[in-house]
């Protein structure tokens, strides 16, 4: 696969977007939305996996207004530093940057077959909120803490939506996940997947304190089946 960096103009500056191209040269587009650790080793690993499956993947540098090209360490200390940085993050601006990235993806000659979004943690919240504003082919939101508070917006999302949570997440109480489950019951486009024994960021193989291999493998299988059904790479 090929990897390059594109530049996207916003109203108050411009930001970098890492782009992964599949070996076939073209495919559906995937907006890949970072965690608080930035576009680092974990996001790169997910991007490479998706590109290997035939997708054109774009991961914007969402913290560019705070600290361009931020990469936080997957340690307790690095996590606290990343959390502190994220406290200054303008969520609405992040959603707007992602909308610009979706438009950029859709205009690329390599993108064929629609554009979807995949987001983790902070990115899971952003992907969910983006889907209330932008038409997407599929949306995969992993443990987004803003989702329980945003269930009233779920009716605005027309795209197929997969919501992933850990049932033992110290950052998103199980009762809050239940609120999302209740809201999803009446939405035929929404699929819930809860790993009851897993906590937050359980798919992050770069973070030993969060990673749960069995839950991660099981959930990724569900996620890729969902993506293959609704935004297939041919």
mmCIF file of C-alpha atoms in Angstrom, residues 41 71 165 186:
data_model
loop_
_atom_site.group_PDB
_atom_site.id
_atom_site.type_symbol
_atom_site.label_atom_id
_atom_site.label_comp_id
_atom_site.label_asym_id
_atom_site.label_seq_id
_atom_site.Cartn_x
_atom_site.Cartn_y
_atom_site.Cartn_z
ATOM 1 C CA UNK A 41 0.956 3.699 16.130
ATOM 2 C CA UNK A 71 1.363 11.473 19.413
ATOM 3 C CA UNK A 165 -19.040 -0.331 23.963
ATOM 4 C CA UNK A 186 -36.396 1.721 17.554
#
